[in-house]
GROMACS .gro file of C-alpha atoms in nm:
model
  102
    1UNK     CA    1   0.000   0.000   0.000
    2UNK     CA    2   0.136   0.341  -0.096
    3UNK     CA    3   0.173   0.618   0.158
    4UNK     CA    4   0.074   0.890  -0.088
    5UNK     CA    5  -0.256   1.064  -0.026
    6UNK     CA    6  -0.371   0.974  -0.377
    7UNK     CA    7  -0.301   0.601  -0.362
    8UNK     CA    8  -0.661   0.480  -0.367
    9UNK     CA    9  -0.874   0.791  -0.411
   10UNK     CA   10  -0.677   0.983  -0.671
   11UNK     CA   11  -0.844   1.204  -0.925
   12UNK     CA   12  -0.626   1.173  -1.233
   13UNK     CA   13  -0.692   0.838  -1.396
   14UNK     CA   14  -0.719   0.636  -1.077
   15UNK     CA   15  -1.018   0.453  -0.935
   16UNK     CA   16  -1.218   0.680  -0.710
   17UNK     CA   17  -1.320   0.561  -0.369
   18UNK     CA   18  -1.636   0.644  -0.179
   19UNK     CA   19  -1.782   0.990  -0.202
   20UNK     CA   20  -1.634   1.205   0.078
   21UNK     CA   21  -1.861   1.300   0.362
   22UNK     CA   22  -1.934   1.666   0.424
   23UNK     CA   23  -1.656   1.838   0.612
   24UNK     CA   24  -1.394   1.581   0.521
   25UNK     CA   25  -1.112   1.747   0.329
   26UNK     CA   26  -0.931   1.569   0.048
   27UNK     CA   27  -0.631   1.676  -0.154
   28UNK     CA   28  -0.710   1.722  -0.522
   29UNK     CA   29  -0.428   1.712  -0.775
   30UNK     CA   30  -0.479   1.980  -1.036
   31UNK     CA   31  -0.250   2.152  -1.280
   32UNK     CA   32  -0.237   2.522  -1.351
   33UNK     CA   33   0.012   2.756  -1.512
   34UNK     CA   34   0.282   2.909  -1.298
   35UNK     CA   35   0.141   3.254  -1.368
   36UNK     CA   36  -0.207   3.154  -1.249
   37UNK     CA   37  -0.066   2.990  -0.935
   38UNK     CA   38   0.145   3.296  -0.858
   39UNK     CA   39  -0.157   3.525  -0.900
   40UNK     CA   40  -0.363   3.295  -0.678
   41UNK     CA   41  -0.104   3.304  -0.400
   42UNK     CA   42  -0.061   3.681  -0.431
   43UNK     CA   43  -0.438   3.731  -0.412
   44UNK     CA   44  -0.482   3.516  -0.101
   45UNK     CA   45  -0.192   3.686   0.079
   46UNK     CA   46  -0.323   4.032  -0.011
   47UNK     CA   47  -0.677   3.944   0.106
   48UNK     CA   48  -0.542   3.807   0.433
   49UNK     CA   49  -0.391   4.149   0.505
   50UNK     CA   50  -0.720   4.335   0.464
   51UNK     CA   51  -0.854   4.471   0.790
   52UNK     CA   52  -1.223   4.415   0.730
   53UNK     CA   53  -1.400   4.189   0.979
   54UNK     CA   54  -1.727   4.217   0.783
   55UNK     CA   55  -1.581   4.096   0.452
   56UNK     CA   56  -1.644   3.738   0.344
   57UNK     CA   57  -1.280   3.666   0.262
   58UNK     CA   58  -1.141   3.311   0.261
   59UNK     CA   59  -0.855   3.290   0.510
   60UNK     CA   60  -0.645   3.028   0.331
   61UNK     CA   61  -0.548   2.925  -0.017
   62UNK     CA   62  -0.755   2.607   0.019
   63UNK     CA   63  -1.062   2.800   0.132
   64UNK     CA   64  -1.020   3.046  -0.155
   65UNK     CA   65  -0.991   2.768  -0.415
   66UNK     CA   66  -1.282   2.571  -0.268
   67UNK     CA   67  -1.506   2.879  -0.269
   68UNK     CA   68  -1.411   2.962  -0.630
   69UNK     CA   69  -1.470   2.604  -0.746
   70UNK     CA   70  -1.809   2.586  -0.572
   71UNK     CA   71  -1.915   2.916  -0.730
   72UNK     CA   72  -1.820   2.781  -1.075
   73UNK     CA   73  -2.000   2.452  -1.010
   74UNK     CA   74  -2.317   2.635  -0.910
   75UNK     CA   75  -2.292   2.855  -1.220
   76UNK     CA   76  -2.255   2.551  -1.446
   77UNK     CA   77  -2.538   2.366  -1.270
   78UNK     CA   78  -2.761   2.667  -1.329
   79UNK     CA   79  -2.655   2.709  -1.692
   80UNK     CA   80  -2.648   2.343  -1.796
   81UNK     CA   81  -2.864   2.145  -1.552
   82UNK     CA   82  -3.160   2.364  -1.448
   83UNK     CA   83  -2.984   2.466  -1.127
   84UNK     CA   84  -2.966   2.109  -1.001
   85UNK     CA   85  -2.652   1.914  -0.911
   86UNK     CA   86  -2.529   1.695  -1.195
   87UNK     CA   87  -2.604   1.325  -1.155
   88UNK     CA   88  -2.355   1.114  -0.963
   89UNK     CA   89  -2.083   0.981  -1.191
   90UNK     CA   90  -2.002   0.611  -1.204
   91UNK     CA   91  -1.710   0.507  -0.987
   92UNK     CA   92  -1.458   0.445  -1.263
   93UNK     CA   93  -1.140   0.591  -1.403
   94UNK     CA   94  -1.164   0.952  -1.512
   95UNK     CA   95  -1.020   1.055  -1.846
   96UNK     CA   96  -0.699   1.253  -1.825
   97UNK     CA   97  -0.524   1.480  -2.067
   98UNK     CA   98  -0.667   1.717  -2.327
   99UNK     CA   99  -1.017   1.633  -2.456
  100UNK     CA  100  -1.042   1.434  -2.776
  101UNK     CA  101  -0.698   1.273  -2.757
  102UNK     CA  102  -0.805   0.945  -2.595
   0.00000   0.00000   0.00000
């Protein structure tokens, strides 16, 4: 058994395990350009320095990314699925790489 956090529940091309329960955090491997990652880090650090107790500002990089992803998911659900969550995917390998090349 591997000691990596993605050994059995990885996202990229590996068999997915059970659906995580609410509140349980899992590491998600994702790729982004160096420029985008640098901007993300700069944004989170700058927002952390704001002195505004009333602002709804994520306090960590993980919280910022999770909030952004959830906002995009909700937008796509609204645009493409009548505002409802998409149906549960089958527990199988996910395609990796650019679309159309597999």
